mmCIF file of C-alpha atoms and ligand atoms in Angstrom:
data_model
loop_
_atom_site.group_PDB
_atom_site.id
_atom_site.type_symbol
_atom_site.label_atom_id
_atom_site.label_comp_id
_atom_site.label_asym_id
_atom_site.label_seq_id
_atom_site.Cartn_x
_atom_site.Cartn_y
_atom_site.Cartn_z
ATOM 1 C CA MET D 43 10.525 12.656 0.136
ATOM 2 C CA ILE D 44 11.984 11.750 3.840
ATOM 3 C CA GLY D 45 10.346 14.054 6.564
ATOM 4 C CA LYS D 46 7.214 14.341 4.315
ATOM 5 C CA LYS D 47 4.234 14.589 6.636
ATOM 6 C CA VAL D 48 1.324 11.419 4.548
ATOM 7 C CA PRO D 49 -1.498 13.527 3.282
ATOM 8 C CA HIS D 50 -4.888 13.587 5.103
ATOM 9 C CA VAL D 51 -7.478 11.950 2.989
ATOM 10 C CA THR D 52 -10.548 10.295 3.452
ATOM 11 C CA PHE D 53 -10.429 6.630 2.125
ATOM 12 C CA ARG D 54 -14.041 4.729 1.856
ATOM 13 C CA THR D 55 -13.419 1.224 2.802
ATOM 14 C CA ARG D 56 -15.836 -1.746 3.260
ATOM 15 C CA ILE D 57 -16.467 -3.292 6.249
ATOM 16 C CA ARG D 58 -18.191 -6.967 6.828
ATOM 17 C CA ASP D 59 -20.854 -6.548 9.598
ATOM 18 C CA GLU D 60 -23.143 -9.146 9.975
ATOM 19 C CA ALA D 61 -25.805 -6.543 11.254
ATOM 20 C CA VAL D 62 -26.396 -5.422 7.863
ATOM 21 C CA GLY D 63 -27.534 -9.215 7.083
ATOM 22 C CA GLY D 64 -28.426 -10.654 3.517
ATOM 23 C CA PRO D 65 -25.923 -12.274 1.007
ATOM 24 C CA ASN D 66 -23.866 -9.323 0.813
ATOM 25 C CA PRO D 67 -23.534 -8.303 4.691
ATOM 26 C CA PHE D 68 -21.308 -5.133 4.213
ATOM 27 C CA ARG D 69 -21.031 -1.336 4.810
ATOM 28 C CA TRP D 70 -19.384 1.503 3.894
ATOM 29 C CA GLU D 71 -16.666 2.587 6.370
ATOM 30 C CA ASP D 72 -14.531 5.922 6.022
ATOM 31 C CA LYS D 73 -11.162 5.546 7.145
ATOM 32 C CA THR D 74 -9.056 8.551 7.930
ATOM 33 C CA SER D 75 -4.959 9.059 7.411
ATOM 34 C CA ASP D 76 -4.620 9.475 10.974
ATOM 35 C CA ASP D 77 -6.626 5.602 11.155
ATOM 36 C CA TYR D 78 -3.453 4.163 9.440
ATOM 37 C CA PHE D 79 -0.732 6.406 10.403
ATOM 38 C CA LYS D 80 -1.314 8.308 13.694
ATOM 39 C CA GLY D 81 0.851 7.070 16.142
ATOM 40 C CA LYS D 82 2.470 3.955 14.941
ATOM 41 C CA ARG D 83 5.546 2.919 12.604
ATOM 42 C CA VAL D 84 4.410 1.571 9.507
ATOM 43 C CA VAL D 85 5.744 0.343 5.791
ATOM 44 C CA LEU D 86 3.201 1.482 3.034
ATOM 45 C CA PHE D 87 3.694 -0.138 -0.231
ATOM 46 C CA SER D 88 2.197 1.521 -3.573
ATOM 47 C CA LEU D 89 1.713 -0.486 -6.460
ATOM 48 C CA PRO D 90 0.072 0.126 -9.563
ATOM 49 C CA GLY D 91 -2.793 -2.524 -9.229
ATOM 50 C CA ALA D 92 -5.216 -4.972 -7.858
ATOM 51 C CA PHE D 93 -4.881 -8.874 -9.473
ATOM 52 C CA THR D 94 -1.491 -7.950 -11.604
ATOM 53 C CA PRO D 95 1.190 -10.281 -12.287
ATOM 54 C CA THR D 96 4.212 -9.049 -9.798
ATOM 55 C CA CYS D 97 1.690 -7.568 -7.350
ATOM 56 C CA SER D 98 -0.168 -10.786 -7.098
ATOM 57 C CA THR D 99 2.725 -13.090 -7.823
ATOM 58 C CA TYR D 100 5.807 -11.602 -5.394
ATOM 59 C CA GLN D 101 4.978 -8.068 -3.932
ATOM 60 C CA LEU D 102 2.003 -8.834 -1.890
ATOM 61 C CA PRO D 103 2.529 -12.677 -0.696
ATOM 62 C CA ASP D 104 6.399 -11.570 -0.164
ATOM 63 C CA PHE D 105 5.416 -8.949 2.299
ATOM 64 C CA GLU D 106 2.189 -11.256 3.775
ATOM 65 C CA LYS D 107 5.044 -13.805 4.059
ATOM 66 C CA LEU D 108 8.096 -11.729 5.807
ATOM 67 C CA TYR D 109 5.607 -9.338 8.202
ATOM 68 C CA PRO D 110 7.047 -11.566 11.420
ATOM 69 C CA GLU D 111 10.249 -10.014 10.062
ATOM 70 C CA PHE D 112 9.160 -6.740 9.688
ATOM 71 C CA GLN D 113 7.242 -6.903 13.678
ATOM 72 C CA ALA D 114 10.484 -7.907 15.072
ATOM 73 C CA GLU D 115 12.183 -4.674 13.212
ATOM 74 C CA GLY D 116 9.587 -2.059 14.875
ATOM 75 C CA VAL D 117 7.052 -2.076 12.654
ATOM 76 C CA ASP D 118 3.450 -2.098 13.513
ATOM 77 C CA GLU D 119 1.557 -2.714 10.537
ATOM 78 C CA ILE D 120 2.200 -3.053 6.690
ATOM 79 C CA TYR D 121 -0.404 -1.449 4.604
ATOM 80 C CA CYS D 122 -0.526 -2.050 0.949
ATOM 81 C CA ILE D 123 -2.353 0.638 -1.163
ATOM 82 C CA SER D 124 -3.247 1.247 -4.377
ATOM 83 C CA VAL D 125 -5.703 3.372 -6.572
ATOM 84 C CA ASN D 126 -8.670 0.525 -6.699
ATOM 85 C CA ASP D 127 -12.008 0.927 -4.930
ATOM 86 C CA ALA D 128 -12.670 -0.988 -1.676
ATOM 87 C CA PHE D 129 -14.621 -3.498 -3.365
ATOM 88 C CA VAL D 130 -11.727 -4.353 -6.021
ATOM 89 C CA MET D 131 -9.389 -4.287 -2.899
ATOM 90 C CA ASN D 132 -11.454 -6.765 -0.701
ATOM 91 C CA ALA D 133 -11.453 -9.022 -3.530
ATOM 92 C CA TRP D 134 -8.148 -9.075 -4.476
ATOM 93 C CA GLY D 135 -6.772 -9.449 -0.380
ATOM 94 C CA LYS D 136 -9.238 -12.799 -0.112
ATOM 95 C CA SER D 137 -8.186 -14.149 -3.371
ATOM 96 C CA GLN D 138 -4.736 -14.011 -2.260
ATOM 97 C CA GLY D 139 -5.694 -15.060 1.330
ATOM 98 C CA VAL D 140 -3.958 -12.357 3.283
ATOM 99 C CA ALA D 141 -3.901 -11.829 6.754
ATOM 100 C CA ASN D 142 -0.920 -9.210 8.429
ATOM 101 C CA ILE D 143 -1.640 -6.804 4.945
ATOM 102 C CA LYS D 144 -4.255 -4.303 5.539
ATOM 103 C CA LEU D 145 -5.174 -3.156 1.931
ATOM 104 C CA ILE D 146 -5.650 0.475 1.457
ATOM 105 C CA PRO D 147 -8.454 1.446 -1.346
ATOM 106 C CA ASP D 148 -7.161 4.721 -2.690
ATOM 107 C CA GLY D 149 -9.943 4.542 -5.371
ATOM 108 C CA SER D 150 -10.049 8.069 -6.509
ATOM 109 C CA GLY D 151 -6.098 8.216 -6.567
ATOM 110 C CA GLU D 152 -6.314 11.155 -3.894
ATOM 111 C CA PHE D 153 -3.768 9.908 -1.385
ATOM 112 C CA THR D 154 -1.233 8.862 -4.048
ATOM 113 C CA ARG D 155 -1.955 12.365 -6.223
ATOM 114 C CA LYS D 156 -0.858 13.995 -3.369
ATOM 115 C CA MET D 157 2.014 11.632 -2.686
ATOM 116 C CA GLY D 158 3.114 12.764 -6.129
ATOM 117 C CA MET D 159 3.271 9.645 -6.764
ATOM 118 C CA LEU D 160 -0.138 9.078 -9.847
ATOM 119 C CA VAL D 161 1.013 8.025 -13.124
ATOM 120 C CA ALA D 162 -1.272 7.690 -16.457
ATOM 121 C CA LYS D 163 -1.681 3.982 -17.461
ATOM 122 C CA ASP D 164 -3.558 4.630 -20.371
ATOM 123 C CA ASN D 165 -1.144 2.841 -22.624
ATOM 124 C CA LEU D 166 -2.275 -0.601 -20.435
ATOM 125 C CA GLY D 167 -6.261 0.788 -20.308
ATOM 126 C CA PHE D 168 -6.003 1.862 -16.654
ATOM 127 C CA GLY D 169 -6.135 5.554 -16.481
ATOM 128 C CA MET D 170 -4.466 7.049 -13.150
ATOM 129 C CA ARG D 171 -2.920 4.749 -11.040
ATOM 130 C CA SER D 172 0.395 4.554 -8.669
ATOM 131 C CA TRP D 173 4.066 4.509 -9.337
ATOM 132 C CA ARG D 174 4.938 1.682 -6.995
ATOM 133 C CA TYR D 175 7.060 2.819 -4.417
ATOM 134 C CA GLY D 176 7.362 2.103 -0.375
ATOM 135 C CA ALA D 177 7.891 4.008 2.490
ATOM 136 C CA ILE D 178 8.074 3.712 5.900
ATOM 137 C CA ILE D 179 6.516 6.036 7.803
ATOM 138 C CA ASN D 180 6.394 6.884 11.548
ATOM 139 C CA ASP D 181 3.326 8.698 13.184
ATOM 140 C CA GLY D 182 2.657 10.179 9.924
ATOM 141 C CA VAL D 183 6.217 11.345 8.626
ATOM 142 C CA VAL D 184 8.222 9.583 5.562
ATOM 143 C CA GLU D 185 11.500 7.990 7.304
ATOM 144 C CA ALA D 186 12.350 6.472 4.349
ATOM 145 C CA TRP D 187 11.147 6.388 0.686
ATOM 146 C CA PHE D 188 11.711 3.450 -1.679
ATOM 147 C CA GLU D 189 10.590 4.600 -5.081
ATOM 148 C CA GLU D 190 11.057 2.486 -8.128
ATOM 149 C CA GLU D 191 13.305 3.925 -10.901
ATOM 150 C CA GLY D 192 12.173 6.136 -14.347
ATOM 151 C CA PHE D 193 8.772 7.238 -12.691
ATOM 152 C CA SER D 194 7.040 8.371 -15.972
ATOM 153 C CA ASP D 195 3.377 8.732 -17.344
ATOM 154 C CA ASN D 196 2.704 5.751 -19.402
ATOM 155 C CA CYS D 197 5.844 3.652 -18.716
ATOM 156 C CA ASP D 198 6.934 0.865 -20.941
ATOM 157 C CA THR D 199 8.077 -1.436 -18.140
ATOM 158 C CA ASP D 200 7.335 -2.059 -14.398
ATOM 159 C CA PRO D 201 10.545 -1.783 -12.629
ATOM 160 C CA TYR D 202 10.432 -3.548 -8.965
ATOM 161 C CA GLY D 203 13.106 -4.011 -6.927
ATOM 162 C CA VAL D 204 13.378 -1.339 -4.915
ATOM 163 C CA SER D 205 10.152 -1.586 -3.509
ATOM 164 C CA ALA D 206 10.666 -4.843 -2.437
ATOM 165 C CA PRO D 207 9.939 -6.103 0.773
ATOM 166 C CA GLN D 208 13.089 -7.640 1.035
ATOM 167 C CA ASN D 209 14.976 -4.421 0.372
ATOM 168 C CA ILE D 210 12.870 -2.536 2.762
ATOM 169 C CA LEU D 211 13.635 -5.103 5.592
ATOM 170 C CA GLU D 212 17.211 -5.149 4.307
ATOM 171 C CA ASN D 213 17.283 -0.681 5.383
ATOM 172 C CA LEU D 214 15.187 -1.547 8.245
ATOM 173 C CA ARG D 215 17.838 -3.732 9.409
ATOM 174 C CA GLY D 216 20.758 -1.273 8.619
ATOM 175 C CA LEU D 217 18.898 1.764 9.622
ATOM 176 C CA LYS D 218 18.876 -0.215 13.222
ATOM 177 C CA LYS D 219 22.119 -0.653 13.210
ATOM 178 C CA ALA D 220 23.284 2.682 12.156
ATOM 179 C CA ALA D 221 20.808 4.021 15.470
HETATM 180 C C1 BEZ H 396 2.372 -6.162 -12.900
HETATM 181 O O1 BEZ H 396 2.306 -5.882 -11.133
HETATM 182 O O2 BEZ H 396 2.844 -7.496 -13.237
HETATM 183 C C2 BEZ H 396 1.535 -5.134 -13.760
HETATM 184 C C3 BEZ H 396 1.878 -3.904 -12.742
HETATM 185 C C4 BEZ H 396 0.840 -3.078 -14.150
HETATM 186 C C5 BEZ H 396 0.802 -3.012 -15.159
HETATM 187 C C6 BEZ H 396 0.942 -4.668 -15.793
HETATM 188 C C7 BEZ H 396 1.839 -5.676 -15.084
#
């Protein structure tokens, strides 16, 4: 995976715009892979679903807390992506009080599929979702890869550790030392 260029995809996001007026002042805004990745060194982490327990209790809040430490290691942005639509991702971010992490809605799963990370989770009634992974992506190219073990459809377990922020941060610090 290291050296792979991220796929070019258009994401359908919803952004708040007071000019829209009314009780729900949001509008669609398309964002491309270039908008997120071009000219930046970022951490991307991908998970099976917004609002799910491990993602909501550990992975997202821990990335949120550790954001300054990632910045100190030369990371410009941290993105969380999931095969969920923009309404769900926005509601999840709001419920988690997320300020530092940007949530990317991959509602159709196109980015995840083109990354080779789309798996069936029909055993949970989820349909197609992302295998859990993380990556350091530099100007759109994968620099380091953190994929949970056991990539498979309808996996009975939800491995979590390799893509935890603590592990990715430790690796980033190691990359700096090695450079
Ligand atoms: C979790 O994050 O705990 C979780 C993810 C996918 C399915 C079930 C649970």
